[in-house]
Amino acid sequence: MHIAAKPDNETARLAALYELLILDTPPEERFDRIAQFAASEFDMPIVLITLLDSERQWFKARIGTQVCETGRDISFCSHAILRDDTMVVEDALQDPRFADNPLVTGAPHIRFYAGAPLALPSGLRLGTLCLIDRRPRTLDTLDLGILGTLRDLAVMELVRTEENHDA
Amino acid sequence: MPDSHILLVEPEPMLRRTVVMTARSLGMSQVHEAASSDAALRMLRSRTFHGAVIAVDCIGRGADQQYDLGLIDRLRADDTPGKTMPIAIMAEQATAELLKALRDRNISRVILKPFRAKVLLETIEKFGASPRKP
């Protein structure tokens, strides 16, 4: 299993995340609605809006799982926030970064993952909107466009949180 | 920027915004959004469109229940540019009455629930690929 490196801007990234005062807050309909729409649109059993803390990934919205966080070292999203575009793992068992990951070999038995990074206007990527399935999948150009739009809607809500704190 | 303009009439904001924003990000047709028939009629007066995707509601109760095709009838009226425009309808279910009513109005595409952004975008892509002269 490959553990993702931390981004070069990790200190600033964590500072921006903590400024939102969003970690460990209750579920909110505005984020749940986006995750629910994605689950229905893509027929995905698991959809998450994740935020990457220093040692964990915490779920602001979650469809299809009762778990509210996992270790950052085993998270797919820690890889996804290292890039601007959506990271797609069509079959985790065929990907040496993830084939022996405990989230693949054990529950929830991830085979497919697509994570669109939640980048603030500053460029800092705080987490992802991600789709997870227990079987290999692919996404076409339209799917990726729709996922990107739903990610943009989630970022708008994060920015709104930021603006409410500033007001 | 694409030169075809498509009208999307859909009351559900998340679906509507997702379709409009995705079409824009992928450089597809320009999709103009309306949340209601009234808003759509205002937009139809202000510009011409090359196609429309329209959600139709059921009105009435019990045996009197029927789809509200008022906007379609306005579009297909003799003196409007929308008379020959390709139109797709979004409906909960395809009843025999609805299909006949749509045939009478020269509508061949019916999108049934569950409504997915992808299906709407594929329809918009087809309408935009060969825009008819409005």
Tab-separated table of C-alpha atoms in Angstrom:
chain	number	residue	atom	x	y	z
A	1	MET	CA	0.000	0.000	0.000
A	2	HIS	CA	1.285	3.435	-0.907
A	3	ILE	CA	0.750	6.156	1.658
A	4	ALA	CA	0.181	9.498	-0.066
A	5	ALA	CA	2.674	12.262	0.565
A	6	LYS	CA	1.318	15.339	2.275
A	7	PRO	CA	0.871	18.333	-0.040
A	8	ASP	CA	3.561	21.031	0.001
A	9	ASN	CA	0.988	23.505	1.273
A	10	GLU	CA	-0.189	21.210	4.092
A	11	THR	CA	0.197	23.839	6.844
A	12	ALA	CA	-1.830	26.436	4.941
A	13	ARG	CA	-4.315	23.750	3.884
A	14	LEU	CA	-4.979	22.674	7.459
A	15	ALA	CA	-5.221	26.304	8.607
A	16	ALA	CA	-7.897	26.963	5.947
A	17	LEU	CA	-9.754	23.810	6.968
A	18	TYR	CA	-9.738	24.710	10.670
A	19	GLU	CA	-10.866	28.268	9.891
A	20	LEU	CA	-14.084	26.853	8.461
A	21	LEU	CA	-14.960	25.394	11.898
A	22	ILE	CA	-16.667	22.555	10.070
A	23	LEU	CA	-14.882	19.453	11.373
A	24	ASP	CA	-17.032	17.269	13.668
A	25	THR	CA	-20.142	19.374	13.063
A	26	PRO	CA	-23.542	17.665	12.587
A	27	PRO	CA	-24.764	16.680	9.116
A	28	GLU	CA	-26.208	19.547	7.055
A	29	GLU	CA	-28.913	19.241	4.456
A	30	ARG	CA	-27.029	21.424	1.944
A	31	PHE	CA	-24.164	18.889	1.794
A	32	ASP	CA	-26.340	15.785	2.218
A	33	ARG	CA	-28.429	16.893	-0.778
A	34	ILE	CA	-25.361	16.954	-3.025
A	35	ALA	CA	-24.186	13.522	-1.850
A	36	GLN	CA	-27.674	12.060	-2.274
A	37	PHE	CA	-27.966	13.498	-5.780
A	38	ALA	CA	-24.588	11.987	-6.719
A	39	ALA	CA	-25.561	8.560	-5.326
A	40	SER	CA	-28.741	8.602	-7.389
A	41	GLU	CA	-27.185	10.069	-10.541
A	42	PHE	CA	-24.332	7.553	-10.679
A	43	ASP	CA	-26.132	4.660	-8.970
A	44	MET	CA	-23.304	4.490	-6.424
A	45	PRO	CA	-23.666	2.601	-3.131
A	46	ILE	CA	-21.315	4.958	-1.274
A	47	VAL	CA	-20.844	8.714	-1.737
A	48	LEU	CA	-18.851	10.906	0.630
A	49	ILE	CA	-17.926	14.535	1.098
A	50	THR	CA	-14.603	14.178	2.880
A	51	LEU	CA	-12.324	16.655	4.610
A	52	LEU	CA	-8.696	15.746	5.188
A	53	ASP	CA	-7.526	16.504	8.724
A	54	SER	CA	-3.890	16.005	9.777
A	55	GLU	CA	-4.255	12.314	10.601
A	56	ARG	CA	-7.789	11.384	9.526
A	57	GLN	CA	-10.373	11.940	6.840
A	58	TRP	CA	-13.707	13.038	8.250
A	59	PHE	CA	-17.017	12.833	6.374
A	60	LYS	CA	-19.215	15.921	6.261
A	61	ALA	CA	-21.785	13.980	4.240
A	62	ARG	CA	-22.049	10.233	3.832
A	63	ILE	CA	-24.357	7.978	1.876
A	64	GLY	CA	-24.108	4.205	2.253
A	65	THR	CA	-21.876	3.990	5.317
A	66	GLN	CA	-22.238	4.531	9.040
A	67	VAL	CA	-18.530	5.242	9.457
A	68	CYS	CA	-17.829	8.942	10.024
A	69	GLU	CA	-14.043	8.940	9.583
A	70	THR	CA	-11.039	6.769	8.692
A	71	GLY	CA	-7.279	7.108	9.083
A	72	ARG	CA	-5.690	9.422	6.544
A	73	ASP	CA	-2.909	6.898	5.878
A	74	ILE	CA	-5.351	4.432	4.285
A	75	SER	CA	-7.591	6.992	2.589
A	76	PHE	CA	-7.933	7.197	-1.199
A	77	CYS	CA	-8.783	10.880	-0.806
A	78	SER	CA	-5.306	11.710	0.504
A	79	HIS	CA	-4.093	10.740	-2.996
A	80	ALA	CA	-6.915	12.623	-4.722
A	81	ILE	CA	-6.103	15.985	-3.075
A	82	LEU	CA	-2.615	15.924	-4.614
A	83	ARG	CA	-4.038	16.777	-8.048
A	84	ASP	CA	-6.395	19.286	-9.651
A	85	ASP	CA	-8.441	16.848	-11.708
A	86	THR	CA	-10.647	13.978	-10.593
A	87	MET	CA	-8.762	10.840	-9.560
A	88	VAL	CA	-10.394	7.687	-10.893
A	89	VAL	CA	-9.416	4.182	-9.763
A	90	GLU	CA	-11.418	1.858	-11.981
A	91	ASP	CA	-10.393	-1.321	-10.160
A	92	ALA	CA	-8.477	-0.975	-6.908
A	93	LEU	CA	-7.377	-4.628	-7.033
A	94	GLN	CA	-5.457	-3.831	-10.236
A	95	ASP	CA	-3.829	-0.688	-8.816
A	96	PRO	CA	-0.626	-1.288	-6.835
A	97	ARG	CA	-1.286	1.822	-4.733
A	98	PHE	CA	-4.480	0.331	-3.333
A	99	ALA	CA	-4.601	-3.443	-3.974
A	100	ASP	CA	-3.610	-4.326	-0.382
A	101	ASN	CA	-5.318	-1.326	1.228
A	102	PRO	CA	-7.471	-2.479	4.190
A	103	LEU	CA	-10.435	-0.572	2.729
A	104	VAL	CA	-10.069	-2.797	-0.353
A	105	THR	CA	-9.225	-6.130	1.292
A	106	GLY	CA	-11.789	-5.544	4.064
A	107	ALA	CA	-14.961	-3.485	4.583
A	108	PRO	CA	-16.230	-1.572	2.705
A	109	HIS	CA	-14.387	-3.598	0.011
A	110	ILE	CA	-13.707	-0.680	-2.328
A	111	ARG	CA	-13.126	-1.626	-5.962
A	112	PHE	CA	-14.042	1.619	-7.720
A	113	TYR	CA	-13.196	5.128	-6.524
A	114	ALA	CA	-13.590	8.563	-8.123
A	115	GLY	CA	-12.631	11.608	-6.060
A	116	ALA	CA	-13.054	15.205	-7.225
A	117	PRO	CA	-10.936	17.519	-5.063
A	118	LEU	CA	-12.695	20.299	-3.144
A	119	ALA	CA	-10.419	23.244	-3.930
A	120	LEU	CA	-11.112	26.631	-2.372
A	121	PRO	CA	-10.654	29.722	-4.584
A	122	SER	CA	-7.188	29.985	-2.978
A	123	GLY	CA	-6.328	26.630	-4.580
A	124	LEU	CA	-6.089	24.765	-1.272
A	125	ARG	CA	-7.696	21.342	-1.582
A	126	LEU	CA	-9.509	20.452	1.617
A	127	GLY	CA	-11.058	17.107	0.693
A	128	THR	CA	-13.130	15.466	-1.992
A	129	LEU	CA	-16.547	14.603	-3.256
A	130	CYS	CA	-16.029	10.925	-3.913
A	131	LEU	CA	-17.943	8.021	-5.418
A	132	ILE	CA	-17.251	4.469	-4.242
A	133	ASP	CA	-18.469	1.123	-5.524
A	134	ARG	CA	-17.771	-2.465	-4.590
A	135	ARG	CA	-17.346	-3.450	-8.231
A	136	PRO	CA	-15.081	-2.103	-10.994
A	137	ARG	CA	-16.602	0.842	-12.854
A	138	THR	CA	-15.657	3.444	-15.448
A	139	LEU	CA	-16.737	7.050	-15.953
A	140	ASP	CA	-17.108	8.718	-19.339
A	141	THR	CA	-16.637	12.388	-20.188
A	142	LEU	CA	-20.209	13.318	-19.310
A	143	ASP	CA	-19.977	11.499	-15.966
A	144	LEU	CA	-16.762	13.320	-15.122
A	145	GLY	CA	-18.375	16.622	-16.083
A	146	ILE	CA	-21.361	15.968	-13.834
A	147	LEU	CA	-19.129	14.899	-10.936
A	148	GLY	CA	-17.084	18.076	-11.441
A	149	THR	CA	-20.248	20.178	-11.279
A	150	LEU	CA	-21.426	18.502	-8.067
A	151	ARG	CA	-17.962	19.091	-6.627
A	152	ASP	CA	-18.268	22.779	-7.594
A	153	LEU	CA	-21.621	22.953	-5.792
A	154	ALA	CA	-20.007	21.453	-2.666
A	155	VAL	CA	-17.171	23.989	-2.865
A	156	MET	CA	-19.739	26.804	-3.128
A	157	GLU	CA	-21.250	25.576	0.135
A	158	LEU	CA	-17.815	25.475	1.786
A	159	VAL	CA	-17.145	29.035	0.615
A	160	ARG	CA	-20.540	30.080	1.985
A	161	THR	CA	-19.493	28.610	5.350
A	162	GLU	CA	-16.307	30.673	5.171
A	163	GLU	CA	-18.225	33.859	4.302
A	164	ASN	CA	-20.703	33.322	7.143
A	165	HIS	CA	-17.823	33.143	9.606
A	166	ASP	CA	-16.291	36.314	8.132
A	167	ALA	CA	-19.570	38.265	8.300
B	1	MET	CA	-18.995	29.325	-27.455
B	2	PRO	CA	-21.612	27.028	-29.013
B	3	ASP	CA	-24.215	28.847	-31.056
B	4	SER	CA	-27.159	26.608	-30.243
B	5	HIS	CA	-29.479	27.587	-27.428
B	6	ILE	CA	-31.538	25.035	-25.528
B	7	LEU	CA	-34.293	25.766	-23.022
B	8	LEU	CA	-34.520	23.602	-19.890
B	9	VAL	CA	-37.735	23.852	-17.879
B	10	GLU	CA	-37.307	21.943	-14.622
B	11	PRO	CA	-38.533	22.940	-11.137
B	12	GLU	CA	-35.970	20.928	-9.158
B	13	PRO	CA	-33.008	23.291	-8.574
B	14	MET	CA	-30.236	20.719	-8.046
B	15	LEU	CA	-30.998	18.857	-11.273
B	16	ARG	CA	-31.441	22.102	-13.205
B	17	ARG	CA	-28.207	23.681	-11.946
B	18	THR	CA	-26.237	20.473	-12.502
B	19	VAL	CA	-27.330	20.258	-16.129
B	20	VAL	CA	-26.700	23.938	-16.863
B	21	MET	CA	-23.284	24.038	-15.178
B	22	THR	CA	-22.114	20.761	-16.729
B	23	ALA	CA	-23.207	21.829	-20.219
B	24	ARG	CA	-21.243	25.041	-19.735
B	25	SER	CA	-18.122	23.297	-18.411
B	26	LEU	CA	-18.107	20.813	-21.306
B	27	GLY	CA	-18.669	23.508	-23.940
B	28	MET	CA	-21.992	22.073	-25.045
B	29	SER	CA	-25.023	24.095	-26.170
B	30	GLN	CA	-25.929	27.145	-24.119
B	31	VAL	CA	-28.617	25.921	-21.773
B	32	HIS	CA	-31.076	28.505	-20.476
B	33	GLU	CA	-32.889	27.457	-17.320
B	34	ALA	CA	-36.437	28.137	-16.239
B	35	ALA	CA	-38.005	26.853	-13.024
B	36	SER	CA	-41.603	27.225	-14.225
B	37	SER	CA	-43.771	27.530	-17.321
B	38	ASP	CA	-44.258	31.246	-16.644
B	39	ALA	CA	-40.505	31.815	-16.512
B	40	ALA	CA	-40.102	29.751	-19.688
B	41	LEU	CA	-42.701	31.829	-21.548
B	42	ARG	CA	-40.879	35.015	-20.592
B	43	MET	CA	-37.621	33.563	-21.937
B	44	LEU	CA	-39.303	32.392	-25.135
B	45	ARG	CA	-40.424	35.948	-25.782
B	46	SER	CA	-36.891	37.267	-25.348
B	47	ARG	CA	-34.974	34.928	-27.677
B	48	THR	CA	-35.232	31.944	-29.989
B	49	PHE	CA	-34.206	28.413	-29.055
B	50	HIS	CA	-33.015	25.405	-31.035
B	51	GLY	CA	-34.601	22.852	-28.708
B	52	ALA	CA	-36.247	22.420	-25.334
B	53	VAL	CA	-36.318	19.869	-22.529
B	54	ILE	CA	-39.456	20.386	-20.479
B	55	ALA	CA	-40.702	18.742	-17.272
B	56	VAL	CA	-44.468	18.376	-17.331
B	57	ASP	CA	-46.555	18.131	-14.163
B	58	CYS	CA	-49.650	16.096	-13.507
B	59	ILE	CA	-52.666	18.230	-12.678
B	60	GLY	CA	-56.028	17.173	-11.266
B	61	ARG	CA	-56.884	14.176	-9.096
B	62	GLY	CA	-57.949	10.571	-9.607
B	63	ALA	CA	-59.550	9.836	-12.951
B	64	ASP	CA	-59.311	13.495	-13.947
B	65	GLN	CA	-55.530	13.512	-13.575
B	66	GLN	CA	-53.673	14.613	-16.693
B	67	TYR	CA	-50.400	16.156	-17.742
B	68	ASP	CA	-50.282	19.910	-18.128
B	69	LEU	CA	-49.197	20.472	-21.734
B	70	GLY	CA	-50.078	24.172	-21.765
B	71	LEU	CA	-46.499	25.290	-22.357
B	72	ILE	CA	-46.101	22.789	-25.208
B	73	ASP	CA	-49.282	24.066	-26.828
B	74	ARG	CA	-48.020	27.627	-26.596
B	75	LEU	CA	-44.730	26.556	-28.181
B	76	ARG	CA	-46.417	24.685	-30.997
B	77	ALA	CA	-48.842	27.490	-31.805
B	78	ASP	CA	-48.808	28.543	-35.457
B	79	ASP	CA	-47.309	31.980	-34.951
B	80	THR	CA	-44.342	31.008	-32.725
B	81	PRO	CA	-40.735	30.187	-33.666
B	82	GLY	CA	-41.023	27.058	-31.502
B	83	LYS	CA	-43.499	25.470	-33.874
B	84	THR	CA	-40.946	23.038	-35.291
B	85	MET	CA	-38.380	23.101	-32.502
B	86	PRO	CA	-37.344	19.641	-31.178
B	87	ILE	CA	-38.806	19.115	-27.717
B	88	ALA	CA	-38.193	16.415	-25.115
B	89	ILE	CA	-40.629	15.882	-22.279
B	90	MET	CA	-39.818	14.740	-18.742
B	91	ALA	CA	-42.728	12.867	-17.195
B	92	GLU	CA	-43.312	10.528	-14.253
B	93	GLN	CA	-44.794	7.823	-16.431
B	94	ALA	CA	-45.766	7.294	-20.037
B	95	THR	CA	-49.514	6.720	-20.191
B	96	ALA	CA	-51.223	5.898	-23.483
B	97	GLU	CA	-53.046	9.241	-23.273
B	98	LEU	CA	-49.803	11.127	-22.794
B	99	LEU	CA	-48.067	9.385	-25.702
B	100	LYS	CA	-50.978	10.161	-28.003
B	101	ALA	CA	-51.030	13.776	-26.854
B	102	LEU	CA	-47.293	14.044	-27.507
B	103	ARG	CA	-47.591	12.477	-30.964
B	104	ASP	CA	-50.269	15.037	-31.798
B	105	ARG	CA	-47.795	17.753	-30.809
B	106	ASN	CA	-44.915	16.262	-32.823
B	107	ILE	CA	-42.887	15.248	-29.756
B	108	SER	CA	-40.973	12.012	-30.049
B	109	ARG	CA	-38.684	12.047	-27.002
B	110	VAL	CA	-40.015	11.205	-23.524
B	111	ILE	CA	-37.676	11.026	-20.528
B	112	LEU	CA	-39.111	9.044	-17.622
B	113	LYS	CA	-38.296	9.053	-13.908
B	114	PRO	CA	-35.797	8.736	-12.329
B	115	PHE	CA	-34.528	11.863	-14.068
B	116	ARG	CA	-30.764	11.833	-14.458
B	117	ALA	CA	-28.607	14.780	-15.415
B	118	LYS	CA	-26.741	12.557	-17.863
B	119	VAL	CA	-29.864	11.676	-19.839
B	120	LEU	CA	-30.856	15.342	-20.041
B	121	LEU	CA	-27.349	16.305	-21.175
B	122	GLU	CA	-27.324	13.583	-23.840
B	123	THR	CA	-30.633	14.926	-25.140
B	124	ILE	CA	-29.320	18.493	-25.128
B	125	GLU	CA	-26.194	17.318	-26.938
B	126	LYS	CA	-28.332	15.767	-29.685
B	127	PHE	CA	-30.482	18.884	-30.023
B	128	GLY	CA	-27.385	21.060	-30.165
B	129	ALA	CA	-25.463	18.887	-32.611
B	130	SER	CA	-27.628	19.838	-35.566
B	131	PRO	CA	-29.478	22.979	-34.576
B	132	ARG	CA	-32.432	23.690	-36.816
B	133	LYS	CA	-32.987	27.205	-37.945
B	134	PRO	CA	-35.438	28.630	-35.412
